[in-house]
Amino acid sequence: MTERKLFQCGEIWDWYAYSVTGVIFKKIMKMEDVDSKNFENQEWLTTEEAADYLRISVGRLRNMTSNGYVPFYKLGRSNRYLKEELRKMLLDNRRGPWWDND
């Protein structure tokens, strides 16, 4: 009976180690993606500027950002948006769920 409990703990530990490894791998890939971009000549927007650019409220932008609909970068405690990525998002999602008025 004790061996079974140890085995179950081992399974949980294996699952935990696997999931942590996956999270670390995703973060490393994201960091490499950020490093590969040339940000020097790009226009950065604050949350308020990005909301104005998208013609939505700041609250709606924050909601869409937290739900993963809008690409953003964390700079300390504030979010920053690349204008080019927002433009691309608009072009790619013209008929997306929040643009569909039909």
PDB file of C-alpha atoms in Angstrom:
ATOM      1  CA  MET A   1       0.000   0.000   0.000  1.00  0.00           C
ATOM      2  CA  THR A   2       2.841   2.402   0.763  1.00  0.00           C
ATOM      3  CA  GLU A   3       4.482   1.611  -2.572  1.00  0.00           C
ATOM      4  CA  ARG A   4       1.305   2.610  -4.419  1.00  0.00           C
ATOM      5  CA  LYS A   5       1.232   5.998  -2.679  1.00  0.00           C
ATOM      6  CA  LEU A   6       4.857   6.588  -3.585  1.00  0.00           C
ATOM      7  CA  PHE A   7       4.107   5.647  -7.176  1.00  0.00           C
ATOM      8  CA  GLN A   8       1.204   8.091  -7.267  1.00  0.00           C
ATOM      9  CA  CYS A   9       3.405  10.824  -5.843  1.00  0.00           C
ATOM     10  CA  GLY A  10       5.959   9.962  -8.513  1.00  0.00           C
ATOM     11  CA  GLU A  11       3.314  10.333 -11.205  1.00  0.00           C
ATOM     12  CA  ILE A  12       2.330  13.706  -9.832  1.00  0.00           C
ATOM     13  CA  TRP A  13       5.971  14.758  -9.649  1.00  0.00           C
ATOM     14  CA  ASP A  14       6.560  13.594 -13.243  1.00  0.00           C
ATOM     15  CA  TRP A  15       3.512  15.543 -14.408  1.00  0.00           C
ATOM     16  CA  TYR A  16       4.652  18.623 -12.468  1.00  0.00           C
ATOM     17  CA  ALA A  17       8.196  18.416 -13.842  1.00  0.00           C
ATOM     18  CA  TYR A  18       6.823  17.956 -17.367  1.00  0.00           C
ATOM     19  CA  SER A  19       4.464  20.942 -17.074  1.00  0.00           C
ATOM     20  CA  VAL A  20       7.149  23.182 -15.531  1.00  0.00           C
ATOM     21  CA  THR A  21       9.559  22.183 -18.305  1.00  0.00           C
ATOM     22  CA  GLY A  22       6.898  23.100 -20.861  1.00  0.00           C
ATOM     23  CA  VAL A  23       6.333  26.501 -19.270  1.00  0.00           C
ATOM     24  CA  ILE A  24      10.060  27.218 -19.152  1.00  0.00           C
ATOM     25  CA  PHE A  25      10.436  26.125 -22.781  1.00  0.00           C
ATOM     26  CA  LYS A  26       7.589  28.427 -23.871  1.00  0.00           C
ATOM     27  CA  LYS A  27       9.132  31.364 -21.996  1.00  0.00           C
ATOM     28  CA  ILE A  28      12.529  30.736 -23.580  1.00  0.00           C
ATOM     29  CA  MET A  29      10.949  30.552 -27.040  1.00  0.00           C
ATOM     30  CA  LYS A  30       9.090  33.801 -26.370  1.00  0.00           C
ATOM     31  CA  MET A  31      12.322  35.473 -25.228  1.00  0.00           C
ATOM     32  CA  GLU A  32      14.105  34.283 -28.372  1.00  0.00           C
ATOM     33  CA  ASP A  33      11.229  35.613 -30.469  1.00  0.00           C
ATOM     34  CA  VAL A  34      11.501  38.998 -28.747  1.00  0.00           C
ATOM     35  CA  ASP A  35      15.286  39.023 -29.209  1.00  0.00           C
ATOM     36  CA  SER A  36      14.976  38.222 -32.913  1.00  0.00           C
ATOM     37  CA  LYS A  37      12.825  41.290 -33.633  1.00  0.00           C
ATOM     38  CA  ASN A  38      14.371  44.669 -34.345  1.00  0.00           C
ATOM     39  CA  PHE A  39      12.533  47.028 -31.994  1.00  0.00           C
ATOM     40  CA  GLU A  40      14.689  50.102 -32.526  1.00  0.00           C
ATOM     41  CA  ASN A  41      12.760  51.489 -35.497  1.00  0.00           C
ATOM     42  CA  GLN A  42       9.293  50.452 -34.321  1.00  0.00           C
ATOM     43  CA  GLU A  43       6.631  52.698 -32.854  1.00  0.00           C
ATOM     44  CA  TRP A  44       5.598  51.716 -29.323  1.00  0.00           C
ATOM     45  CA  LEU A  45       2.196  52.678 -27.917  1.00  0.00           C
ATOM     46  CA  THR A  46       0.984  52.986 -24.343  1.00  0.00           C
ATOM     47  CA  THR A  47      -2.323  51.407 -23.354  1.00  0.00           C
ATOM     48  CA  GLU A  48      -4.155  54.688 -23.897  1.00  0.00           C
ATOM     49  CA  GLU A  49      -2.509  55.288 -27.288  1.00  0.00           C
ATOM     50  CA  ALA A  50      -3.230  51.718 -28.391  1.00  0.00           C
ATOM     51  CA  ALA A  51      -6.886  52.074 -27.373  1.00  0.00           C
ATOM     52  CA  ASP A  52      -7.124  55.295 -29.404  1.00  0.00           C
ATOM     53  CA  TYR A  53      -5.456  53.611 -32.379  1.00  0.00           C
ATOM     54  CA  LEU A  54      -7.893  50.675 -32.217  1.00  0.00           C
ATOM     55  CA  ARG A  55     -10.799  53.059 -31.502  1.00  0.00           C
ATOM     56  CA  ILE A  56     -11.906  51.147 -28.420  1.00  0.00           C
ATOM     57  CA  SER A  57     -12.014  52.007 -24.725  1.00  0.00           C
ATOM     58  CA  VAL A  58      -9.044  51.420 -22.452  1.00  0.00           C
ATOM     59  CA  GLY A  59     -11.099  48.921 -20.440  1.00  0.00           C
ATOM     60  CA  ARG A  60     -11.965  46.942 -23.560  1.00  0.00           C
ATOM     61  CA  LEU A  61      -8.295  46.901 -24.602  1.00  0.00           C
ATOM     62  CA  ARG A  62      -7.242  45.635 -21.169  1.00  0.00           C
ATOM     63  CA  ASN A  63      -9.894  42.922 -21.351  1.00  0.00           C
ATOM     64  CA  MET A  64      -8.799  41.869 -24.843  1.00  0.00           C
ATOM     65  CA  THR A  65      -5.144  41.918 -23.756  1.00  0.00           C
ATOM     66  CA  SER A  66      -5.790  39.691 -20.744  1.00  0.00           C
ATOM     67  CA  ASN A  67      -7.777  37.268 -22.934  1.00  0.00           C
ATOM     68  CA  GLY A  68      -4.926  37.025 -25.438  1.00  0.00           C
ATOM     69  CA  TYR A  69      -6.616  38.783 -28.370  1.00  0.00           C
ATOM     70  CA  VAL A  70      -4.100  41.629 -28.546  1.00  0.00           C
ATOM     71  CA  PRO A  71      -0.304  41.196 -28.725  1.00  0.00           C
ATOM     72  CA  PHE A  72       1.552  43.172 -26.060  1.00  0.00           C
ATOM     73  CA  TYR A  73       4.856  43.400 -24.214  1.00  0.00           C
ATOM     74  CA  LYS A  74       5.353  43.944 -20.514  1.00  0.00           C
ATOM     75  CA  LEU A  75       7.630  46.834 -19.596  1.00  0.00           C
ATOM     76  CA  GLY A  76       7.859  46.797 -15.825  1.00  0.00           C
ATOM     77  CA  ARG A  77       4.273  47.065 -14.626  1.00  0.00           C
ATOM     78  CA  SER A  78       2.868  48.595 -17.803  1.00  0.00           C
ATOM     79  CA  ASN A  79       1.902  47.107 -21.135  1.00  0.00           C
ATOM     80  CA  ARG A  80       3.337  48.357 -24.407  1.00  0.00           C
ATOM     81  CA  TYR A  81       2.030  47.648 -27.870  1.00  0.00           C
ATOM     82  CA  LEU A  82       3.789  47.697 -31.217  1.00  0.00           C
ATOM     83  CA  LYS A  83       1.766  49.756 -33.659  1.00  0.00           C
ATOM     84  CA  GLU A  84       2.765  47.459 -36.537  1.00  0.00           C
ATOM     85  CA  GLU A  85       1.499  44.378 -34.675  1.00  0.00           C
ATOM     86  CA  LEU A  86      -1.803  46.107 -33.912  1.00  0.00           C
ATOM     87  CA  ARG A  87      -2.159  47.068 -37.574  1.00  0.00           C
ATOM     88  CA  LYS A  88      -1.436  43.481 -38.610  1.00  0.00           C
ATOM     89  CA  MET A  89      -3.947  42.206 -36.050  1.00  0.00           C
ATOM     90  CA  LEU A  90      -6.605  44.512 -37.476  1.00  0.00           C
ATOM     91  CA  LEU A  91      -5.923  43.335 -41.014  1.00  0.00           C
ATOM     92  CA  ASP A  92      -5.862  39.651 -40.039  1.00  0.00           C
ATOM     93  CA  ASN A  93      -9.036  39.839 -37.930  1.00  0.00           C
ATOM     94  CA  ARG A  94     -11.270  42.061 -40.012  1.00  0.00           C
ATOM     95  CA  ARG A  95     -14.078  39.546 -39.664  1.00  0.00           C
ATOM     96  CA  GLY A  96     -13.084  38.365 -36.178  1.00  0.00           C
ATOM     97  CA  PRO A  97     -15.481  37.993 -33.238  1.00  0.00           C
ATOM     98  CA  TRP A  98     -15.244  41.580 -32.063  1.00  0.00           C
ATOM     99  CA  TRP A  99     -15.416  43.126 -35.549  1.00  0.00           C
ATOM    100  CA  ASP A 100     -18.325  41.064 -36.822  1.00  0.00           C
ATOM    101  CA  ASN A 101     -21.368  43.335 -36.935  1.00  0.00           C
ATOM    102  CA  ASP A 102     -23.651  40.997 -38.878  1.00  0.00           C
TER     103      ASP A 102
END
